[in-house]
Coordinates of C-alpha atoms and ligand atoms in Angstrom, one line a residue:
M1 CA -19.9 77.9 51.1
Y2 CA -23.7 77.9 51.3
T3 CA -25.4 74.6 51.6
L4 CA -27.8 73.6 48.8
E5 CA -30.7 74.4 51.0
Q6 CA -29.4 77.8 51.9
L7 CA -28.8 78.6 48.3
V8 CA -32.3 77.5 47.2
N9 CA -33.8 79.8 49.9
Y10 CA -31.6 82.7 48.9
A11 CA -32.5 82.3 45.2
K12 CA -36.2 82.3 46.0
T13 CA -36.1 85.1 48.6
Y14 CA -34.4 87.6 46.4
G15 CA -36.0 86.8 43.0
Y16 CA -33.3 84.9 41.3
I17 CA -35.1 81.5 40.9
Y18 CA -38.6 80.4 41.6
Q19 CA -40.2 76.9 41.7
G20 CA -41.9 76.3 38.3
S21 CA -45.7 76.3 38.2
E22 CA -45.7 77.2 41.9
I23 CA -49.3 78.2 42.3
Y24 CA -50.4 74.9 40.9
G25 CA -48.3 72.9 43.4
G26 CA -45.2 73.1 41.1
L27 CA -43.9 70.8 38.4
A28 CA -41.0 68.7 39.7
N29 CA -37.5 70.0 38.7
T30 CA -38.7 73.0 36.7
Y31 CA -37.7 76.5 37.6
D32 CA -38.5 80.0 36.6
Y33 CA -35.9 82.7 36.6
G34 CA -37.1 85.8 38.3
P35 CA -36.2 89.5 37.6
L36 CA -32.6 89.0 38.8
G37 CA -32.2 85.5 37.4
A38 CA -33.3 86.6 34.0
L39 CA -30.8 89.4 33.9
L40 CA -28.0 87.2 35.3
K41 CA -28.7 84.5 32.6
N42 CA -28.5 87.2 29.9
N43 CA -25.3 88.5 31.2
I44 CA -23.8 85.0 31.4
K45 CA -24.6 84.5 27.8
A46 CA -23.3 87.9 26.8
A47 CA -20.0 87.2 28.6
W48 CA -19.6 83.8 26.9
K49 CA -20.5 85.4 23.5
K50 CA -18.0 88.2 24.0
V51 CA -15.1 85.9 24.9
F52 CA -15.8 82.8 22.7
C53 CA -17.4 84.5 19.7
N54 CA -16.4 88.2 19.4
D55 CA -12.9 88.0 20.7
E56 CA -12.2 85.1 18.4
D57 CA -13.7 86.2 15.2
N58 CA -16.1 83.2 15.4
V59 CA -19.7 83.5 14.3
M60 CA -23.1 83.0 15.9
L61 CA -26.0 80.8 14.9
D62 CA -29.6 80.4 16.1
S63 CA -30.9 77.1 14.8
S64 CA -34.3 75.5 15.4
I65 CA -35.1 73.3 18.4
L66 CA -37.2 71.0 16.1
L67 CA -35.0 69.3 13.5
N68 CA -35.7 66.7 10.8
P69 CA -35.7 63.4 12.8
L70 CA -33.1 62.1 10.3
V71 CA -30.6 64.4 12.0
W72 CA -31.0 62.4 15.2
K73 CA -30.6 59.1 13.4
A74 CA -27.4 60.3 11.7
S75 CA -25.9 61.8 14.8
G76 CA -26.5 58.6 16.8
H77 CA -28.8 60.2 19.3
L78 CA -31.8 58.0 18.3
D79 CA -29.8 54.8 18.9
N80 CA -27.3 55.8 21.6
F81 CA -28.4 58.9 23.6
S82 CA -29.5 56.8 26.5
D83 CA -28.6 56.2 30.1
P84 CA -28.7 52.8 32.0
L85 CA -32.0 52.8 33.9
I86 CA -32.4 50.7 36.9
E87 CA -35.7 50.3 38.7
C88 CA -36.2 49.3 42.4
K89 CA -38.8 46.5 42.6
A90 CA -39.7 47.6 46.1
C91 CA -40.5 51.3 45.6
N92 CA -40.6 51.5 41.8
Q93 CA -38.3 54.5 41.8
R94 CA -35.9 54.7 38.8
F95 CA -32.3 55.6 38.9
R96 CA -29.2 55.8 36.7
A97 CA -27.2 52.6 37.4
D98 CA -23.9 54.4 36.6
K99 CA -24.7 57.1 39.2
I100 CA -25.5 54.5 41.9
I101 CA -22.1 53.0 41.3
S102 CA -20.1 56.3 41.1
D103 CA -21.9 57.7 44.2
F104 CA -20.6 54.6 46.0
D105 CA -17.1 54.8 44.5
P106 CA -16.2 57.8 42.4
T107 CA -13.0 56.1 41.1
V108 CA -14.9 53.5 39.2
N109 CA -15.0 54.2 35.4
T110 CA -18.6 53.4 34.5
D111 CA -18.0 54.5 30.9
Q112 CA -16.3 51.2 30.3
M113 CA -18.9 49.0 31.9
N114 CA -21.7 47.3 30.0
F115 CA -25.1 46.6 31.7
L116 CA -24.1 43.2 32.9
A117 CA -21.0 44.5 34.5
M118 CA -23.0 47.2 36.3
E119 CA -25.5 44.7 37.5
D120 CA -22.7 42.5 38.8
Y121 CA -21.1 45.5 40.6
I122 CA -24.3 46.6 42.2
A123 CA -25.1 43.0 43.4
S124 CA -21.6 42.2 44.6
H125 CA -21.2 45.4 46.5
H126 CA -24.7 45.1 48.0
L127 CA -25.6 48.6 46.8
H128 CA -29.1 49.8 48.0
C129 CA -31.9 51.7 46.4
P130 CA -31.2 55.4 47.2
A131 CA -34.9 56.0 47.9
C132 CA -36.0 53.1 50.1
G133 CA -32.8 51.4 51.0
K134 CA -33.8 47.9 49.8
N135 CA -31.6 45.8 47.6
N136 CA -34.0 44.4 45.0
F137 CA -33.5 45.8 41.5
E138 CA -34.9 45.0 38.1
H139 CA -32.5 44.4 35.2
I140 CA -30.8 47.4 33.8
R141 CA -32.3 48.7 30.5
S142 CA -31.4 51.4 28.1
F143 CA -33.5 54.6 28.5
N144 CA -33.4 57.1 25.6
M145 CA -33.4 60.7 26.9
M146 CA -34.8 62.5 23.9
F147 CA -38.2 64.1 24.4
Q148 CA -40.6 62.9 21.7
T149 CA -43.7 64.7 20.5
T150 CA -45.8 64.7 17.3
Q151 CA -45.8 67.3 14.6
G152 CA -48.9 68.6 12.9
V153 CA -52.6 68.1 13.7
V154 CA -52.9 64.3 13.1
K155 CA -51.3 62.0 15.6
E156 CA -50.1 59.2 13.4
S157 CA -46.9 57.3 13.0
G158 CA -44.3 59.1 11.0
N159 CA -45.1 62.4 12.6
E160 CA -42.8 61.9 15.6
I161 CA -40.4 64.7 16.2
F162 CA -37.9 65.4 19.0
L163 CA -36.9 68.3 21.1
R164 CA -33.2 68.8 20.6
P165 CA -31.1 67.3 23.4
E166 CA -28.2 69.6 22.5
T167 CA -27.7 72.6 20.3
A168 CA -24.6 71.3 18.5
Q169 CA -26.3 69.3 15.7
G170 CA -27.9 72.5 14.4
I171 CA -24.4 73.8 13.8
F172 CA -23.2 70.8 11.9
I173 CA -26.1 70.7 9.6
N174 CA -25.6 74.4 8.8
F175 CA -21.9 74.0 8.2
K176 CA -22.2 74.5 4.4
N177 CA -24.6 77.5 4.7
I178 CA -22.3 79.3 7.1
L179 CA -19.2 78.6 5.0
R180 CA -21.0 79.9 1.9
T181 CA -22.5 83.0 3.4
T182 CA -19.7 84.1 5.7
R183 CA -16.8 83.0 3.4
K184 CA -14.9 82.1 6.6
K185 CA -11.7 80.2 6.3
I186 CA -10.7 77.2 8.4
P187 CA -10.0 77.5 11.3
F188 CA -13.2 79.2 12.6
G189 CA -15.9 78.5 15.1
V190 CA -19.7 78.7 15.3
C191 CA -21.3 79.6 18.6
Q192 CA -24.8 78.9 19.6
Y193 CA -26.8 79.2 22.8
G194 CA -30.3 78.0 23.3
K195 CA -32.6 75.6 25.0
A196 CA -32.0 71.9 25.1
F197 CA -34.2 69.1 26.5
R198 CA -33.3 65.8 28.1
N199 CA -35.6 63.4 29.8
E200 CA -33.2 62.8 32.6
I201 CA -33.8 59.8 34.8
T202 CA -32.8 61.5 37.9
P203 CA -32.9 65.3 37.6
G204 CA -31.9 67.1 40.8
N205 CA -29.6 69.2 42.9
F206 CA -31.8 72.2 42.2
I207 CA -30.9 73.6 38.8
F208 CA -27.8 71.4 38.3
R209 CA -29.7 68.7 36.4
T210 CA -33.0 69.6 34.9
R211 CA -35.0 68.4 31.9
E212 CA -35.1 71.8 30.2
F213 CA -31.9 73.8 30.2
E214 CA -29.8 76.1 28.1
Q215 CA -26.5 75.3 26.5
M216 CA -23.8 77.5 25.2
E217 CA -21.9 75.5 22.6
L218 CA -19.0 76.2 20.3
E219 CA -18.1 74.0 17.4
F220 CA -14.6 74.9 16.3
F221 CA -13.7 73.6 12.8
C222 CA -10.0 73.1 12.1
A223 CA -7.7 71.2 9.8
P224 CA -7.0 67.5 10.6
G225 CA -3.8 67.3 12.6
S226 CA -4.3 70.7 14.3
E227 CA -7.1 69.5 16.6
V228 CA -4.9 68.8 19.6
Q229 CA -3.4 72.3 19.5
W230 CA -6.9 73.8 19.3
F231 CA -8.2 71.5 22.0
N232 CA -5.5 72.7 24.4
Y233 CA -6.0 76.3 23.4
Y234 CA -9.8 76.2 24.2
R235 CA -9.3 74.1 27.3
E236 CA -7.0 76.8 28.7
K237 CA -9.3 79.6 27.6
M238 CA -12.2 78.0 29.4
V239 CA -10.3 77.8 32.7
N240 CA -9.2 81.5 32.3
F241 CA -12.8 82.5 31.5
L242 CA -14.0 81.1 34.8
I243 CA -11.2 82.6 36.8
N244 CA -11.7 86.0 35.1
L245 CA -15.4 85.8 36.1
G246 CA -14.2 85.5 39.7
I247 CA -14.5 81.7 40.2
K248 CA -11.9 80.8 42.8
K249 CA -9.1 78.5 41.5
T250 CA -9.8 76.1 44.4
N251 CA -13.4 75.7 43.2
I252 CA -12.3 74.4 39.8
Q253 CA -10.9 70.9 39.0
V254 CA -9.8 69.8 35.6
Y255 CA -10.6 66.2 34.8
D256 CA -9.0 64.7 31.6
H257 CA -10.9 61.6 30.6
P258 CA -8.6 58.6 30.3
K259 CA -8.0 57.5 26.7
E260 CA -9.6 54.1 27.3
G261 CA -13.0 55.7 28.3
L262 CA -13.3 58.0 25.3
A263 CA -16.0 57.6 22.6
H264 CA -14.6 55.9 19.6
Y265 CA -14.4 59.1 17.5
S266 CA -12.9 61.3 20.2
N267 CA -9.2 61.7 20.9
A268 CA -9.5 63.9 23.9
T269 CA -12.2 64.9 26.3
T270 CA -11.9 67.1 29.5
D271 CA -14.5 68.1 32.1
L272 CA -14.1 71.3 34.1
E273 CA -15.6 70.5 37.4
F274 CA -16.9 72.9 40.0
N275 CA -16.8 72.3 43.8
F276 CA -20.5 71.9 44.5
P277 CA -21.6 71.1 48.1
W278 CA -22.1 67.5 47.0
G279 CA -18.5 67.3 45.6
F280 CA -16.7 68.2 42.4
D281 CA -19.1 67.8 39.5
E282 CA -19.2 68.6 35.7
L283 CA -19.7 72.2 34.8
W284 CA -18.3 72.4 31.3
G285 CA -17.1 69.7 28.9
I286 CA -14.7 70.0 25.9
A287 CA -14.3 67.2 23.4
S288 CA -12.2 66.7 20.3
R289 CA -14.6 65.0 18.0
R290 CA -12.5 64.6 14.8
D291 CA -14.7 64.5 11.6
F292 CA -17.3 62.2 13.2
D293 CA -20.3 64.6 13.0
L294 CA -19.8 66.1 9.6
N295 CA -19.1 62.7 8.1
A296 CA -22.2 61.2 9.7
H297 CA -24.4 64.0 8.3
A298 CA -22.7 64.0 4.9
K299 CA -23.3 60.3 4.6
A300 CA -26.9 60.4 5.8
S301 CA -28.0 63.5 3.8
G302 CA -26.0 62.9 0.7
T303 CA -24.6 66.5 0.9
E304 CA -20.8 66.9 0.9
L305 CA -19.7 68.6 4.1
N306 CA -16.1 69.4 3.3
Y307 CA -13.8 72.3 2.8
L308 CA -11.6 73.3 0.0
D309 CA -8.4 75.0 1.2
P310 CA -7.9 78.0 -1.1
E311 CA -4.2 77.9 -0.6
S312 CA -3.3 74.2 -0.9
N313 CA -6.3 73.4 -3.0
E314 CA -6.7 70.4 -0.8
K315 CA -10.3 69.1 0.0
Y316 CA -11.0 67.7 3.4
V317 CA -13.6 67.2 6.1
P318 CA -12.7 69.5 9.0
Y319 CA -12.1 68.3 12.5
V320 CA -14.1 69.7 15.4
V321 CA -13.3 70.8 18.9
E322 CA -16.4 71.3 21.0
P323 CA -16.6 73.2 24.3
S324 CA -20.1 72.8 25.7
L325 CA -21.5 74.6 28.8
G326 CA -24.8 74.8 30.6
V327 CA -26.0 78.3 31.3
E328 CA -27.8 77.2 34.5
R329 CA -24.8 75.2 35.7
L330 CA -22.5 78.2 35.4
L331 CA -25.2 80.4 37.1
L332 CA -25.4 77.9 40.0
S333 CA -21.6 77.8 40.3
L334 CA -21.4 81.6 40.4
L335 CA -23.9 81.7 43.2
F336 CA -22.1 79.1 45.3
N337 CA -18.8 80.7 44.5
G338 CA -19.9 84.3 45.3
L339 CA -22.2 84.1 48.2
E340 CA -20.8 85.0 51.6
D341 CA -22.4 85.7 55.0
Y342 CA -20.5 88.1 57.2
I343 CA -21.4 89.0 60.8
V344 CA -21.5 92.8 61.2
D345 CA -22.7 94.3 64.5
N346 CA -24.4 91.0 65.4
E347 CA -26.3 91.0 62.2
V348 CA -25.8 88.8 59.1
R349 CA -24.6 90.8 56.1
T350 CA -25.1 88.7 52.9
V351 CA -23.0 89.6 50.0
L352 CA -23.0 88.1 46.5
H353 CA -19.6 88.7 45.0
L354 CA -20.3 88.7 41.3
H355 CA -18.2 90.1 38.5
P356 CA -19.8 93.5 37.7
F357 CA -20.2 92.4 34.1
L358 CA -22.5 89.7 35.3
A359 CA -24.3 91.6 38.1
P360 CA -28.0 92.0 37.3
Y361 CA -27.8 95.7 38.4
K362 CA -24.5 97.6 38.1
A363 CA -25.6 100.2 40.7
T364 CA -28.4 101.1 43.1
I365 CA -29.5 104.7 43.3
L366 CA -30.3 105.7 46.8
P367 CA -31.8 109.1 47.6
L368 CA -31.5 109.9 51.4
S369 CA -34.8 111.7 51.2
K370 CA -37.7 110.5 49.1
K371 CA -39.3 113.9 48.7
E372 CA -36.5 116.5 48.4
L373 CA -33.9 114.3 46.7
G374 CA -36.2 112.1 44.6
P375 CA -36.2 114.3 41.4
T376 CA -32.4 114.6 41.4
A377 CA -32.0 110.9 42.1
K378 CA -34.5 109.9 39.4
K379 CA -32.6 112.1 36.9
I380 CA -29.3 110.2 37.7
Y381 CA -31.2 106.9 37.5
H382 CA -32.6 107.6 34.0
S383 CA -29.3 108.9 32.7
L384 CA -27.5 105.7 33.8
Q385 CA -30.3 103.5 32.7
E386 CA -29.5 104.6 29.1
L387 CA -26.3 102.5 29.3
Y388 CA -26.6 100.1 32.2
E389 CA -29.1 98.1 34.2
V390 CA -29.5 100.1 37.5
A391 CA -31.9 99.9 40.4
Y392 CA -33.7 102.6 42.3
D393 CA -34.5 102.1 46.0
D394 CA -35.9 104.8 48.2
A395 CA -37.7 102.7 50.8
G396 CA -36.3 102.0 54.3
S397 CA -33.2 103.0 56.2
I398 CA -30.0 103.5 54.2
G399 CA -28.4 100.6 56.1
K400 CA -31.1 98.2 55.0
R401 CA -31.0 99.4 51.4
Y402 CA -27.2 98.9 51.3
R403 CA -27.7 95.4 52.6
R404 CA -30.2 94.5 50.0
S405 CA -28.0 95.9 47.3
D406 CA -25.0 93.9 48.5
A407 CA -27.1 90.7 48.9
I408 CA -28.2 90.7 45.2
G409 CA -24.7 91.3 44.0
T410 CA -24.9 95.0 42.9
P411 CA -21.3 96.3 42.8
L412 CA -22.1 100.0 43.5
A413 CA -24.4 101.9 45.7
I414 CA -24.8 105.5 44.8
T415 CA -26.2 107.8 47.5
I416 CA -27.7 111.1 46.8
D417 CA -27.7 113.5 49.9
F418 CA -28.5 117.1 50.5
E419 CA -25.0 118.2 49.6
T420 CA -25.6 116.7 46.1
L421 CA -27.9 119.6 45.3
N422 CA -25.1 122.1 45.8
D423 CA -21.9 120.2 44.8
K424 CA -23.3 117.9 42.1
C425 CA -21.5 115.0 43.8
V426 CA -22.7 111.7 45.1
T427 CA -21.2 109.1 47.4
V428 CA -20.3 105.8 45.7
R429 CA -20.0 102.8 47.9
Y430 CA -18.3 99.6 46.7
R431 CA -20.0 96.3 47.6
D432 CA -16.9 94.2 48.1
D433 CA -14.9 96.3 50.6
M434 CA -17.6 98.8 51.6
S435 CA -15.2 101.7 50.8
Q436 CA -16.8 105.0 49.8
K437 CA -15.7 107.9 47.7
R438 CA -17.3 111.2 46.7
V439 CA -17.5 111.7 42.9
K440 CA -19.0 114.1 40.4
I441 CA -22.3 112.9 38.9
S442 CA -20.8 113.5 35.5
Q443 CA -18.1 110.8 36.3
L444 CA -20.6 108.0 37.1
K445 CA -20.9 106.5 33.6
K446 CA -17.1 106.3 33.3
I447 CA -16.8 104.7 36.7
I448 CA -19.3 102.0 35.9
G449 CA -17.9 101.5 32.4
A450 CA -14.4 100.8 33.9
L451 CA -15.9 98.4 36.4
V452 CA -18.0 96.2 34.0
K453 CA -15.0 95.6 31.6
L454 CA -14.6 91.9 31.1
Ligands
LIG1 P1 -23.8 64.9 32.7 O1 -22.7 63.8 32.8 O2 -23.8 65.8 33.9 O3 -25.2 64.3 32.4 P2 -23.2 65.3 30.0 O4 -21.7 64.9 30.0 O5 -24.2 64.5 29.5 O6 -23.5 65.8 31.5 P3 -23.0 67.1 27.9 O7 -23.8 66.3 27.0 O8 -21.5 67.2 27.6 O9 -23.3 66.7 29.4 O10 -23.6 68.6 27.9 C1 -22.7 69.7 27.9 C2 -23.1 70.6 29.1 O11 -24.5 70.9 29.2 C3 -22.8 70.0 30.5 O12 -21.4 70.2 30.8 C4 -23.7 70.8 31.4 O13 -23.1 72.1 31.7 C5 -24.9 71.0 30.5 N1 -25.9 70.0 30.8 C6 -26.0 68.8 30.3 N2 -27.1 68.2 30.8 C7 -27.7 69.0 31.6 C8 -28.9 69.0 32.4 N3 -29.7 67.9 32.4 N4 -29.3 70.1 33.1 C9 -28.5 71.2 33.1 N5 -27.4 71.3 32.4 C10 -27.0 70.2 31.6

């Protein structure tokens, strides 16, 4: 597997991910997604939508980033969406106290520790500042991670507003609207992807933890009593989704949170962890949240958020199962999982093994001669481009062009040679095993279509 440093270099070199605000010296922990990264992100969201929305008869939502601040009061984010912040007196750097402890001993369950217990643990185990190595900390305090800004032209109190730290609340507050307009029956789910913002104390590990990121969340509404069945159903579906996308089984670990560490409203929480170079770490979480969120919003807004079962005539507040995944965390996992360097003829051949559905380009069109074969190659390119993202490359030796195509994860290389003008055939070369076959131009769309099936 690539090291973090190798992967950052790769992402920058090929146009997957750039440092944010680079020409101004950067802005720490912000990233821009280049031509390939933008396509990959879109394909990740499309894959998730296909499997978790379309396949399931669930529905989509696109709610605002800015919500009435009362939403965050009711959801508990204003009071509780905070991390334990600890500051080093020597170098003034700030850290998450729970992370300092779990980095030292991953078996310690910090969810069950209050600030005093964490301070005691850090002192008694002589844990040092990760930046300067000294052992001289301030008391731990609570740090709310919501980004605050002001709405409107006048900066006065009462105008404070927050950037959403998760997409989920937009779904809960639209529950009644969705029910009314779609006439869905329980059980059903609402899917949403979009930006979320968290003022993380210690962002890092490249795009693993940033302050601006994208989430793909599903709130699945079901009848009380059926939530365990649905939790297990989605937990398994999530693992299968990752494996189907090509993530190796050995790179996935399923961590079921112990009952004692769960939030008071939750009766099950599981993290799917990926094998990052720094160890297994959270990729995707699923939580059974009972009726906590709908009840909280019903109480605070005065709007009933319940469901009338048309068959039993019974009225109830639905229970919720919530799988929540970060787009960038999945993207990072896919890069670590898929990148391989092979030595061929004393040269490094880099290959990104990506599922064709996800690959930014499905094929690269390669004319052997720019001049004589260009027009035919361009025709093929434009015809394929109607259905799929394809690339065109006529610069450099064919070996170099193959290597570039493999390195960015393109599953097919389509070579147009002089025979093509007579036999209307091209050579198709497969990225993963480098096998080649000669096929009719008229078959290309079908071949790509079969390959990108999810
Ligand atoms: P962590 O423990 O890593 O801070 P969390 O348990 O707070 O994550 P959730 O609130 O469950 O995360 O968010 C759901 C998903 O959103 C996570 O599994 C992750 O994929 C993604 N995510 C959360 N925070 C970030 C972040 N700061 N940067 C990138 N992705 C994030």
